[in-house]
CSV table of C-alpha atoms in Angstrom, one decimal:
chain,number,residue,atom,x,y,z
R,1,MET,CA,-60.2,125.3,-23.4
R,2,LEU,CA,-61.4,125.5,-27.0
R,3,ASN,CA,-58.9,124.5,-29.6
R,4,LEU,CA,-58.3,127.2,-32.2
R,5,GLU,CA,-57.8,124.8,-35.2
R,6,ARG,CA,-61.0,123.0,-34.4
R,7,LEU,CA,-62.8,126.4,-34.2
R,8,ARG,CA,-61.3,127.2,-37.6
R,9,THR,CA,-62.7,123.9,-39.0
R,10,LEU,CA,-66.1,124.8,-37.6
R,11,ASP,CA,-65.9,128.2,-39.1
R,12,ALA,CA,-65.0,126.7,-42.5
R,13,LEU,CA,-68.0,124.3,-42.3
R,14,ALA,CA,-70.3,127.2,-41.5
R,15,ARG,CA,-68.9,129.3,-44.4
R,16,HIS,CA,-68.7,126.5,-47.1
R,17,GLY,CA,-71.8,124.6,-46.0
R,18,SER,CA,-70.3,121.1,-46.5
R,19,VAL,CA,-67.5,118.9,-45.3
R,20,SER,CA,-66.0,118.7,-48.8
R,21,GLY,CA,-66.1,122.5,-49.1
R,22,ALA,CA,-64.5,123.0,-45.7
R,23,ALA,CA,-61.8,120.5,-46.6
R,24,GLU,CA,-61.0,122.2,-49.9
R,25,GLY,CA,-60.9,125.6,-48.2
R,26,LEU,CA,-58.6,124.4,-45.4
R,27,HIS,CA,-56.5,122.3,-47.8
R,28,ILE,CA,-57.0,119.1,-45.6
R,29,THR,CA,-58.9,115.9,-46.2
R,30,THR,CA,-62.6,115.4,-45.5
R,31,SER,CA,-61.7,112.7,-42.9
R,32,ALA,CA,-59.5,115.3,-41.1
R,33,VAL,CA,-62.5,117.7,-41.0
R,34,SER,CA,-64.7,115.0,-39.5
R,35,GLN,CA,-62.0,114.1,-36.9
R,36,GLN,CA,-61.6,117.7,-35.9
R,37,MET,CA,-65.4,118.1,-35.5
R,38,SER,CA,-65.7,115.0,-33.4
R,39,LYS,CA,-62.9,116.2,-31.1
R,40,LEU,CA,-64.6,119.6,-30.8
R,41,GLU,CA,-68.0,118.0,-30.0
R,42,ARG,CA,-66.3,116.1,-27.1
R,43,GLU,CA,-64.7,119.3,-25.9
R,44,VAL,CA,-68.0,121.2,-25.7
R,45,GLY,CA,-70.1,118.2,-24.7
R,46,GLN,CA,-72.8,118.9,-27.3
R,47,ARG,CA,-73.6,117.8,-30.9
R,48,LEU,CA,-72.5,120.4,-33.4
R,49,LEU,CA,-73.4,118.6,-36.6
R,50,ALA,CA,-76.5,116.6,-37.6
R,51,LYS,CA,-77.1,114.5,-40.7
R,52,ASN,CA,-78.9,116.3,-43.6
R,53,GLY,CA,-79.5,113.9,-46.4
R,54,ARG,CA,-76.1,112.8,-47.7
R,55,GLY,CA,-74.5,115.8,-46.0
R,56,VAL,CA,-74.5,117.5,-42.7
R,57,ARG,CA,-75.9,120.7,-41.1
R,58,LEU,CA,-75.0,122.7,-38.1
R,59,THR,CA,-77.2,122.2,-35.0
R,60,ASP,CA,-78.4,125.2,-33.0
R,61,ALA,CA,-75.3,124.7,-30.7
R,62,GLY,CA,-73.1,124.4,-33.8
R,63,ARG,CA,-74.4,127.7,-35.3
R,64,LEU,CA,-74.0,129.5,-31.9
R,65,LEU,CA,-70.4,128.3,-31.6
R,66,ALA,CA,-69.7,129.1,-35.3
R,67,GLU,CA,-70.7,132.7,-34.7
R,68,HIS,CA,-68.3,132.9,-31.7
R,69,ALA,CA,-65.6,131.1,-33.8
R,70,ALA,CA,-65.9,133.8,-36.6
R,71,ARG,CA,-65.4,136.6,-34.0
R,72,ILE,CA,-62.5,134.7,-32.3
R,73,LEU,CA,-60.7,134.1,-35.6
R,74,SER,CA,-61.2,137.7,-36.6
R,75,GLN,CA,-59.5,138.8,-33.3
R,76,VAL,CA,-56.7,136.4,-34.0
R,77,GLU,CA,-56.2,137.9,-37.4
R,78,LEU,CA,-56.1,141.4,-35.8
R,79,ALA,CA,-53.6,140.2,-33.3
R,80,GLN,CA,-51.4,138.7,-36.0
R,81,SER,CA,-51.7,142.0,-38.0
R,82,ASP,CA,-50.7,144.0,-35.0
R,83,LEU,CA,-47.7,141.8,-34.2
R,84,GLU,CA,-46.6,141.9,-37.8
R,85,ALA,CA,-47.0,145.7,-37.8
R,86,GLN,CA,-45.0,146.0,-34.6
R,87,ARG,CA,-42.2,143.9,-36.0
R,88,GLY,CA,-42.4,145.7,-39.3
R,89,GLN,CA,-41.2,142.8,-41.4
R,90,VAL,CA,-42.7,141.4,-44.5
R,91,VAL,CA,-42.7,137.6,-43.7
R,92,GLY,CA,-45.0,134.6,-43.6
R,93,GLU,CA,-47.3,133.4,-46.4
R,94,LEU,CA,-49.5,135.5,-48.7
R,95,ARG,CA,-52.3,133.9,-50.7
R,96,LEU,CA,-53.5,135.9,-53.8
R,97,SER,CA,-55.9,135.5,-56.6
R,98,ALA,CA,-56.6,137.4,-59.8
R,99,PHE,CA,-59.0,137.1,-62.7
R,100,PRO,CA,-57.2,135.5,-65.7
R,101,THR,CA,-56.0,138.6,-67.7
R,102,ALA,CA,-54.7,140.2,-64.5
R,103,ALA,CA,-53.0,137.0,-63.5
R,104,ARG,CA,-51.3,137.1,-66.9
R,105,GLY,CA,-50.7,140.8,-67.2
R,106,LEU,CA,-50.1,141.9,-63.6
R,107,PHE,CA,-48.9,139.0,-61.5
R,108,PRO,CA,-45.6,138.3,-63.3
R,109,LEU,CA,-44.4,141.9,-62.7
R,110,ALA,CA,-45.8,142.4,-59.3
R,111,LEU,CA,-45.0,139.0,-57.7
R,112,SER,CA,-41.5,138.8,-59.0
R,113,ALA,CA,-40.8,142.3,-57.7
R,114,LEU,CA,-42.4,141.4,-54.3
R,115,ARG,CA,-40.3,138.2,-54.1
R,116,GLU,CA,-37.1,140.1,-54.9
R,117,ARG,CA,-37.7,142.8,-52.3
R,118,HIS,CA,-39.0,140.4,-49.6
R,119,PRO,CA,-37.4,137.0,-50.0
R,120,ALA,CA,-38.8,135.8,-46.6
R,121,LEU,CA,-42.4,136.2,-47.9
R,122,ARG,CA,-44.0,133.0,-49.4
R,123,LEU,CA,-46.4,133.7,-52.2
R,124,ARG,CA,-49.2,131.5,-53.3
R,125,SER,CA,-51.3,132.6,-56.3
R,126,CYS,CA,-54.2,131.3,-58.4
R,127,GLU,CA,-56.6,132.4,-61.1
R,128,LEU,CA,-60.2,133.1,-60.0
R,129,GLU,CA,-63.0,135.1,-61.5
R,130,PRO,CA,-63.8,138.3,-59.4
R,131,GLU,CA,-66.8,136.9,-57.6
R,132,ARG,CA,-64.9,133.8,-56.5
R,133,GLY,CA,-61.9,135.8,-55.5
R,134,ILE,CA,-64.0,138.1,-53.3
R,135,ALA,CA,-65.7,135.1,-51.7
R,136,GLY,CA,-62.3,133.6,-51.0
R,137,VAL,CA,-61.1,136.7,-49.2
R,138,VAL,CA,-64.4,136.9,-47.2
R,139,ARG,CA,-64.0,133.2,-46.2
R,140,GLY,CA,-60.4,133.7,-45.2
R,141,ASP,CA,-59.1,131.3,-47.9
R,142,LEU,CA,-57.2,134.2,-49.6
R,143,ASP,CA,-55.4,137.2,-48.2
R,144,LEU,CA,-55.9,139.4,-51.4
R,145,ALA,CA,-57.9,139.2,-54.6
R,146,VAL,CA,-57.4,141.3,-57.7
R,147,VAL,CA,-60.8,142.0,-59.1
R,148,LEU,CA,-62.6,144.3,-61.5
R,149,ASP,CA,-65.7,146.2,-62.4
R,150,TRP,CA,-66.8,148.3,-65.3
R,151,TYR,CA,-67.1,152.0,-65.8
R,152,ASN,CA,-70.9,151.8,-65.9
R,153,LYS,CA,-71.5,148.8,-63.7
R,154,PRO,CA,-69.7,148.8,-60.3
R,155,MET,CA,-69.4,145.6,-58.3
R,156,ALA,CA,-70.8,145.7,-54.7
R,157,LEU,CA,-68.3,144.6,-52.0
R,158,PRO,CA,-69.3,142.8,-48.8
R,159,ASP,CA,-68.9,144.6,-45.5
R,160,GLY,CA,-65.5,144.1,-43.9
R,161,LEU,CA,-63.4,144.4,-47.1
R,162,VAL,CA,-60.9,147.2,-48.0
R,163,LYS,CA,-60.0,148.0,-51.6
R,164,ALA,CA,-57.3,149.9,-53.4
R,165,PRO,CA,-57.2,150.9,-57.1
R,166,ILE,CA,-54.5,149.3,-59.4
R,167,MET,CA,-55.3,150.6,-62.8
R,168,ASP,CA,-57.9,151.5,-65.4
R,169,ASP,CA,-57.9,149.0,-68.3
R,170,PRO,CA,-59.3,150.3,-71.6
R,171,ALA,CA,-61.2,147.8,-73.8
R,172,ASP,CA,-61.6,147.8,-77.6
R,173,VAL,CA,-63.8,145.8,-79.9
R,174,ALA,CA,-61.9,142.9,-81.6
R,175,MET,CA,-63.1,141.9,-85.0
R,176,PRO,CA,-61.9,139.9,-88.0
R,177,ALA,CA,-59.5,141.8,-90.3
R,178,GLY,CA,-62.1,141.6,-93.1
R,179,HIS,CA,-64.9,143.1,-91.0
R,180,ARG,CA,-66.7,146.2,-92.5
R,181,LEU,CA,-65.5,148.4,-89.5
R,182,ALA,CA,-61.9,147.1,-89.3
R,183,GLY,CA,-60.4,150.2,-90.9
R,184,ARG,CA,-62.1,152.7,-88.6
R,185,ASP,CA,-60.2,154.8,-86.0
R,186,GLU,CA,-63.0,154.2,-83.5
R,187,VAL,CA,-66.4,152.6,-83.3
R,188,ASP,CA,-69.7,152.8,-81.5
R,189,LEU,CA,-71.1,149.7,-79.9
R,190,ALA,CA,-74.5,150.3,-81.6
R,191,GLU,CA,-72.8,149.6,-84.9
R,192,PHE,CA,-72.5,145.9,-84.0
R,193,ALA,CA,-76.2,145.4,-83.6
R,194,ASP,CA,-76.3,142.7,-86.3
R,195,ASP,CA,-73.0,141.0,-85.4
R,196,GLU,CA,-72.6,137.8,-83.4
R,197,TRP,CA,-70.9,138.4,-80.0
R,198,ILE,CA,-68.3,136.1,-78.5
R,199,THR,CA,-68.7,136.6,-74.8
R,200,TRP,CA,-68.0,135.1,-71.3
R,201,GLY,CA,-69.9,132.4,-69.5
R,202,GLU,CA,-73.5,132.8,-68.6
R,203,GLY,CA,-73.8,134.5,-65.2
R,204,GLU,CA,-70.2,135.8,-65.1
R,205,PHE,CA,-69.9,139.4,-64.2
R,206,CYS,CA,-68.3,140.5,-67.5
R,207,HIS,CA,-71.0,138.7,-69.5
R,208,GLU,CA,-73.7,140.4,-67.5
R,209,TRP,CA,-72.0,143.7,-68.0
R,210,LEU,CA,-71.9,143.3,-71.8
R,211,MET,CA,-75.6,142.3,-72.0
R,212,PHE,CA,-76.5,145.3,-69.8
R,213,THR,CA,-74.4,147.7,-71.8
R,214,LEU,CA,-75.7,146.6,-75.2
R,215,ARG,CA,-79.3,146.5,-74.1
R,216,SER,CA,-78.9,150.0,-72.7
R,217,LYS,CA,-78.2,151.1,-76.3
R,218,GLY,CA,-81.3,149.4,-77.6
R,219,ILE,CA,-79.5,146.3,-78.9
R,220,GLU,CA,-80.6,142.8,-78.2
R,221,PRO,CA,-77.2,141.0,-78.3
R,222,ILE,CA,-76.8,138.0,-80.6
R,223,VAL,CA,-74.5,135.6,-78.6
R,224,GLY,CA,-72.8,133.1,-80.8
R,225,HIS,CA,-70.1,131.7,-78.7
R,226,ARG,CA,-68.9,131.8,-75.0
R,227,ALA,CA,-65.3,131.4,-73.7
R,228,ALA,CA,-63.8,132.4,-70.3
R,229,GLU,CA,-60.4,133.3,-71.7
R,230,THR,CA,-59.6,136.4,-73.7
R,231,HIS,CA,-57.2,134.5,-76.0
R,232,THR,CA,-59.9,131.8,-76.7
R,233,GLN,CA,-62.3,134.6,-77.6
R,234,LEU,CA,-59.7,136.2,-79.9
R,235,GLY,CA,-59.0,132.9,-81.5
R,236,LEU,CA,-62.7,132.6,-82.4
R,237,VAL,CA,-62.7,136.1,-83.8
R,238,ALA,CA,-59.7,135.2,-85.9
R,239,SER,CA,-61.8,132.4,-87.4
R,240,GLY,CA,-64.5,134.9,-88.4
R,241,LEU,CA,-67.0,133.6,-85.9
R,242,GLY,CA,-67.9,137.0,-84.3
R,243,VAL,CA,-66.7,140.0,-82.4
R,244,CYS,CA,-65.7,140.5,-78.8
R,245,ILE,CA,-64.7,143.0,-76.2
R,246,ALA,CA,-61.0,142.9,-75.8
R,247,PRO,CA,-59.5,144.7,-72.7
R,248,VAL,CA,-55.8,145.7,-73.2
R,249,LEU,CA,-54.6,144.0,-70.0
R,250,GLY,CA,-53.2,140.6,-70.7
R,251,ARG,CA,-54.5,140.3,-74.3
R,252,HIS,CA,-51.2,140.4,-76.2
R,253,PRO,CA,-50.2,138.9,-78.6
R,254,VAL,CA,-53.3,139.5,-80.7
R,255,PRO,CA,-53.7,136.6,-83.2
R,256,ASP,CA,-53.2,137.3,-86.9
R,257,GLY,CA,-56.4,138.1,-88.7
R,258,VAL,CA,-57.8,140.1,-85.7
R,259,VAL,CA,-58.1,143.9,-85.6
R,260,THR,CA,-58.9,145.9,-82.4
R,261,VAL,CA,-60.6,149.2,-82.6
R,262,PRO,CA,-61.2,151.6,-79.7
R,263,VAL,CA,-64.8,152.4,-78.6
R,264,ARG,CA,-65.9,156.0,-78.9
R,265,GLN,CA,-67.5,155.9,-75.5
R,266,ARG,CA,-64.3,154.9,-73.7
R,267,VAL,CA,-65.1,151.5,-72.5
R,268,ARG,CA,-62.8,150.6,-69.6
R,269,ARG,CA,-62.5,148.3,-66.6
R,270,HIS,CA,-61.5,149.4,-63.1
R,271,VAL,CA,-59.0,146.9,-61.7
R,272,TYR,CA,-58.4,146.9,-57.9
R,273,VAL,CA,-57.3,144.7,-55.1
R,274,VAL,CA,-59.4,143.8,-52.0
R,275,TRP,CA,-58.5,142.4,-48.6
R,276,ARG,CA,-60.1,142.0,-45.2
R,277,ALA,CA,-60.2,145.1,-43.0
R,278,ASP,CA,-59.0,143.2,-40.0
R,279,ALA,CA,-55.7,142.4,-41.8
R,280,ASP,CA,-55.1,146.0,-42.9
R,281,ARG,CA,-52.0,146.6,-40.8
R,282,ARG,CA,-50.1,143.5,-42.0
R,283,PRO,CA,-46.9,144.7,-43.7
R,284,SER,CA,-47.2,141.8,-46.2
R,285,ILE,CA,-50.6,143.1,-47.3
R,286,ARG,CA,-49.2,146.7,-47.7
R,287,ALA,CA,-46.2,145.5,-49.6
R,288,ALA,CA,-48.3,143.4,-52.0
R,289,VAL,CA,-50.7,146.3,-52.7
R,290,LYS,CA,-47.7,148.6,-53.4
R,291,ALA,CA,-46.2,146.0,-55.8
R,292,LEU,CA,-49.5,145.6,-57.6
R,293,GLN,CA,-50.0,149.3,-57.9
R,294,ALA,CA,-46.5,149.8,-59.3
R,295,ALA,CA,-47.1,147.0,-61.8
R,296,GLY,CA,-50.4,148.7,-62.8
R,297,GLU,CA,-48.7,152.0,-63.2
R,298,SER,CA,-46.0,150.6,-65.4
R,299,LEU,CA,-48.6,148.9,-67.7
R,300,GLY,CA,-50.9,151.9,-67.7
């Protein structure tokens, strides 16, 4: 009889690609991962792992069993969802992530309301950029992730995920108070062709969106500074070091010396929540989505 927790460990190894990654995803030690795998190898009577330099890789038998493990765990998720749905109670633990401005702007409202309505539900939240949040939901490390895409650059979702809209988040251009365009009612992005931009990290979805959008207007962006957090970007703007895109969600308070001006072309982000389709019937998932949408509506 195969042990479910050991199959879960094998599945985590297959998804994360390393013992340390599996341990982090499962919130256990690396030695616990190794012990679980040794016991599973004894159960099946075959080697499931082989040395690969300083790490390990799955053997053919390991990959075969990992494929079965993924299907078994999905069925277990479905069974748990059906049982929760039949019971109709919002209980258990719910693990959520959100990109930083949503964690600041949405989570305080949504999670406090969720806890008040459903005190038997344990909430665990963290800040993650959209790509990492989606990956966490796919791996099963998270139950829900609040993510985003932009009006002109949608984000592709992996198969097996469900999404629901939370809100549209308008974005302005933030500039120093002494900037030549600071007194305008609205601006065009093309007017910032000679300005230095303060943007997100290289490779991040929002950075790639900004580069794509400016280049589509014939502008080769001048990137002066990078910062992951909106408030850090605004602090750099306040010091006169450039301009940045400043979405409304989670940006307040705006520092002294910074002016935000709407963009004529209505720049906005679509904020939504994603979860696994096989968990769709869980009352806790439905309650969390409802709370997030209510928070988005109150902010919108």
